[in-house]
Amino acid sequence: MVFGNIRDLEDYGYLEEEILKCFAYAEKHDLMSYEKGSHEIQGDDLFVNIVEYETTETENRFWEAHRNYLDLHLMLEGKERIDINFIDQLKQKEFVEKDDFLPMDGDANGYVVLEPGDFLLCYPKDAHRTAIKVDDSIKVKKAIFKIRIK
């Protein structure tokens, strides 16, 4: 798991090339103007999902992780808490291959708060529970880059 802000990208040059491509894409494109939904960058190997939602209470959210893709969450507008843990510390349920979705149950061992420009990179062992309100429920717009694991 890597947590940072795009203003400090020079500190993250060690990241994989495909991840750095996401940051370059975000720099060259006005993601705030993108409609909700999936936008192709390199076919199924690299794409970005634009999501908009209202943050909510923890009990209304679910744990997830992915085996086939890395998730790079980039906050565009709003503020949300994302609970984090390792999948081995949670009760794993049946993996849904077609959705690349591993549901889980359990408690957080930490969290991050994403504000505009902040990002969270989640690898396959990184469980995350998104869309949790920080203070009050607010609208969030976020880019989630999906990077196929090769």
mmCIF file of N, CA and C in Angstrom, residues 43-96:
data_model
loop_
_atom_site.group_PDB
_atom_site.id
_atom_site.type_symbol
_atom_site.label_atom_id
_atom_site.label_comp_id
_atom_site.label_asym_id
_atom_site.label_seq_id
_atom_site.Cartn_x
_atom_site.Cartn_y
_atom_site.Cartn_z
ATOM 1 N N GLY A 43 -6.615 -0.548 -23.285
ATOM 2 C CA GLY A 43 -7.491 -1.719 -23.296
ATOM 3 C C GLY A 43 -7.812 -2.194 -21.886
ATOM 4 N N ASP A 44 -7.796 -3.518 -21.693
ATOM 5 C CA ASP A 44 -8.075 -4.110 -20.387
ATOM 6 C C ASP A 44 -6.874 -4.060 -19.450
ATOM 7 N N ASP A 45 -5.719 -3.654 -19.972
ATOM 8 C CA ASP A 45 -4.515 -3.622 -19.143
ATOM 9 C C ASP A 45 -4.435 -2.385 -18.254
ATOM 10 N N LEU A 46 -5.032 -1.299 -18.712
ATOM 11 C CA LEU A 46 -4.977 -0.051 -17.948
ATOM 12 C C LEU A 46 -6.184 0.799 -18.332
ATOM 13 N N PHE A 47 -6.998 1.102 -17.333
ATOM 14 C CA PHE A 47 -8.155 1.973 -17.554
ATOM 15 C C PHE A 47 -8.454 2.715 -16.267
ATOM 16 N N VAL A 48 -9.325 3.709 -16.375
ATOM 17 C CA VAL A 48 -9.677 4.491 -15.196
ATOM 18 C C VAL A 48 -11.191 4.490 -15.040
ATOM 19 N N ASN A 49 -11.632 4.237 -13.826
ATOM 20 C CA ASN A 49 -13.039 4.332 -13.467
ATOM 21 C C ASN A 49 -13.242 5.651 -12.727
ATOM 22 N N ILE A 50 -14.175 6.443 -13.218
ATOM 23 C CA ILE A 50 -14.535 7.683 -12.538
ATOM 24 C C ILE A 50 -15.786 7.384 -11.717
ATOM 25 N N VAL A 51 -15.702 7.634 -10.426
ATOM 26 C CA VAL A 51 -16.821 7.346 -9.527
ATOM 27 C C VAL A 51 -17.226 8.620 -8.800
ATOM 28 N N GLU A 52 -18.508 8.699 -8.501
ATOM 29 C CA GLU A 52 -19.062 9.790 -7.691
ATOM 30 C C GLU A 52 -20.035 9.173 -6.714
ATOM 31 N N TYR A 53 -19.946 9.571 -5.454
ATOM 32 C CA TYR A 53 -20.845 9.037 -4.438
ATOM 33 C C TYR A 53 -20.821 9.923 -3.209
ATOM 34 N N GLU A 54 -21.749 9.639 -2.311
ATOM 35 C CA GLU A 54 -21.797 10.302 -1.009
ATOM 36 C C GLU A 54 -21.095 9.397 0.003
ATOM 37 N N THR A 55 -20.247 9.979 0.822
ATOM 38 C CA THR A 55 -19.621 9.184 1.876
ATOM 39 C C THR A 55 -20.682 8.825 2.917
ATOM 40 N N THR A 56 -20.415 7.773 3.679
ATOM 41 C CA THR A 56 -21.421 7.245 4.586
ATOM 42 C C THR A 56 -20.770 6.655 5.830
ATOM 43 N N GLU A 57 -21.582 6.038 6.659
ATOM 44 C CA GLU A 57 -21.111 5.377 7.885
ATOM 45 C C GLU A 57 -20.354 4.089 7.544
ATOM 46 N N THR A 58 -19.436 3.713 8.401
ATOM 47 C CA THR A 58 -18.635 2.504 8.208
ATOM 48 C C THR A 58 -19.505 1.271 7.994
ATOM 49 N N GLU A 59 -20.560 1.127 8.785
ATOM 50 C CA GLU A 59 -21.380 -0.093 8.713
ATOM 51 C C GLU A 59 -22.117 -0.242 7.377
ATOM 52 N N ASN A 60 -22.168 0.819 6.580
ATOM 53 C CA ASN A 60 -22.803 0.744 5.266
ATOM 54 C C ASN A 60 -21.830 0.331 4.161
ATOM 55 N N ARG A 61 -20.573 0.125 4.498
ATOM 56 C CA ARG A 61 -19.537 -0.160 3.507
ATOM 57 C C ARG A 61 -18.994 -1.571 3.651
ATOM 58 N N PHE A 62 -18.172 -2.003 2.708
ATOM 59 C CA PHE A 62 -17.676 -3.376 2.650
ATOM 60 C C PHE A 62 -16.175 -3.375 2.338
ATOM 61 N N TRP A 63 -15.540 -4.462 2.749
ATOM 62 C CA TRP A 63 -14.121 -4.677 2.454
ATOM 63 C C TRP A 63 -13.979 -5.268 1.061
ATOM 64 N N GLU A 64 -12.881 -4.927 0.398
ATOM 65 C CA GLU A 64 -12.575 -5.505 -0.896
ATOM 66 C C GLU A 64 -11.071 -5.557 -1.112
ATOM 67 N N ALA A 65 -10.665 -6.444 -2.007
ATOM 68 C CA ALA A 65 -9.294 -6.516 -2.513
ATOM 69 C C ALA A 65 -9.396 -7.115 -3.910
ATOM 70 N N HIS A 66 -8.292 -7.093 -4.635
ATOM 71 C CA HIS A 66 -8.298 -7.533 -6.027
ATOM 72 C C HIS A 66 -7.063 -8.382 -6.309
ATOM 73 N N ARG A 67 -7.226 -9.372 -7.155
ATOM 74 C CA ARG A 67 -6.106 -10.261 -7.509
ATOM 75 C C ARG A 67 -5.507 -9.944 -8.871
ATOM 76 N N ASN A 68 -6.322 -9.430 -9.786
ATOM 77 C CA ASN A 68 -5.886 -9.247 -11.168
ATOM 78 C C ASN A 68 -5.466 -7.822 -11.501
ATOM 79 N N TYR A 69 -5.862 -6.879 -10.669
ATOM 80 C CA TYR A 69 -5.557 -5.465 -10.903
ATOM 81 C C TYR A 69 -5.091 -4.786 -9.620
ATOM 82 N N LEU A 70 -4.184 -3.824 -9.792
ATOM 83 C CA LEU A 70 -3.867 -2.891 -8.719
ATOM 84 C C LEU A 70 -4.892 -1.774 -8.807
ATOM 85 N N ASP A 71 -5.241 -1.207 -7.680
ATOM 86 C CA ASP A 71 -6.123 -0.041 -7.625
ATOM 87 C C ASP A 71 -5.290 1.174 -7.249
ATOM 88 N N LEU A 72 -5.399 2.228 -8.053
ATOM 89 C CA LEU A 72 -4.794 3.503 -7.705
ATOM 90 C C LEU A 72 -5.927 4.512 -7.565
ATOM 91 N N HIS A 73 -6.293 4.810 -6.312
ATOM 92 C CA HIS A 73 -7.361 5.768 -6.006
ATOM 93 C C HIS A 73 -6.753 7.163 -6.005
ATOM 94 N N LEU A 74 -7.319 8.064 -6.812
ATOM 95 C CA LEU A 74 -6.856 9.451 -6.864
ATOM 96 C C LEU A 74 -8.052 10.358 -6.607
ATOM 97 N N MET A 75 -8.022 11.064 -5.480
ATOM 98 C CA MET A 75 -9.147 11.922 -5.105
ATOM 99 C C MET A 75 -9.147 13.178 -5.968
ATOM 100 N N LEU A 76 -10.292 13.434 -6.589
ATOM 101 C CA LEU A 76 -10.465 14.617 -7.422
ATOM 102 C C LEU A 76 -11.201 15.715 -6.673
ATOM 103 N N GLU A 77 -12.251 15.328 -5.945
ATOM 104 C CA GLU A 77 -13.069 16.306 -5.230
ATOM 105 C C GLU A 77 -13.694 15.636 -4.018
ATOM 106 N N GLY A 78 -13.683 16.322 -2.904
ATOM 107 C CA GLY A 78 -14.286 15.786 -1.691
ATOM 108 C C GLY A 78 -13.243 15.229 -0.742
ATOM 109 N N LYS A 79 -13.737 14.464 0.219
ATOM 110 C CA LYS A 79 -12.875 13.923 1.279
ATOM 111 C C LYS A 79 -13.506 12.636 1.774
ATOM 112 N N GLU A 80 -12.707 11.581 1.859
ATOM 113 C CA GLU A 80 -13.225 10.303 2.357
ATOM 114 C C GLU A 80 -12.167 9.599 3.191
ATOM 115 N N ARG A 81 -12.653 8.778 4.095
ATOM 116 C CA ARG A 81 -11.782 7.881 4.847
ATOM 117 C C ARG A 81 -11.813 6.532 4.158
ATOM 118 N N ILE A 82 -10.644 5.919 4.057
ATOM 119 C CA ILE A 82 -10.544 4.557 3.549
ATOM 120 C C ILE A 82 -9.894 3.718 4.640
ATOM 121 N N ASP A 83 -10.646 2.749 5.151
ATOM 122 C CA ASP A 83 -10.092 1.816 6.130
ATOM 123 C C ASP A 83 -9.157 0.857 5.407
ATOM 124 N N ILE A 84 -8.103 0.436 6.097
ATOM 125 C CA ILE A 84 -7.131 -0.471 5.496
ATOM 126 C C ILE A 84 -6.792 -1.615 6.456
ATOM 127 N N ASN A 85 -6.412 -2.720 5.871
ATOM 128 C CA ASN A 85 -5.918 -3.883 6.594
ATOM 129 C C ASN A 85 -5.279 -4.788 5.560
ATOM 130 N N PHE A 86 -4.711 -5.890 6.009
ATOM 131 C CA PHE A 86 -4.162 -6.897 5.105
ATOM 132 C C PHE A 86 -5.174 -8.023 4.987
ATOM 133 N N ILE A 87 -5.298 -8.588 3.793
ATOM 134 C CA ILE A 87 -6.325 -9.610 3.585
ATOM 135 C C ILE A 87 -6.141 -10.796 4.521
ATOM 136 N N ASP A 88 -4.902 -11.085 4.913
ATOM 137 C CA ASP A 88 -4.651 -12.230 5.792
ATOM 138 C C ASP A 88 -5.143 -11.989 7.220
ATOM 139 N N GLN A 89 -5.488 -10.750 7.544
ATOM 140 C CA GLN A 89 -5.995 -10.430 8.880
ATOM 141 C C GLN A 89 -7.516 -10.310 8.901
ATOM 142 N N LEU A 90 -8.146 -10.586 7.760
ATOM 143 C CA LEU A 90 -9.602 -10.506 7.648
ATOM 144 C C LEU A 90 -10.142 -11.875 7.242
ATOM 145 N N LYS A 91 -11.426 -12.068 7.462
ATOM 146 C CA LYS A 91 -12.077 -13.308 7.039
ATOM 147 C C LYS A 91 -12.432 -13.167 5.557
ATOM 148 N N GLN A 92 -11.733 -13.930 4.729
ATOM 149 C CA GLN A 92 -11.946 -13.861 3.289
ATOM 150 C C GLN A 92 -13.140 -14.709 2.882
ATOM 151 N N LYS A 93 -13.928 -14.146 1.971
ATOM 152 C CA LYS A 93 -15.068 -14.865 1.409
ATOM 153 C C LYS A 93 -14.683 -15.375 0.019
ATOM 154 N N GLU A 94 -15.646 -15.852 -0.728
ATOM 155 C CA GLU A 94 -15.353 -16.420 -2.050
ATOM 156 C C GLU A 94 -15.004 -15.320 -3.050
ATOM 157 N N PHE A 95 -13.881 -15.492 -3.742
ATOM 158 C CA PHE A 95 -13.423 -14.550 -4.758
ATOM 159 C C PHE A 95 -14.359 -14.598 -5.960
ATOM 160 N N VAL A 96 -14.739 -13.423 -6.467
ATOM 161 C CA VAL A 96 -15.603 -13.313 -7.648
ATOM 162 C C VAL A 96 -14.707 -12.941 -8.831
#
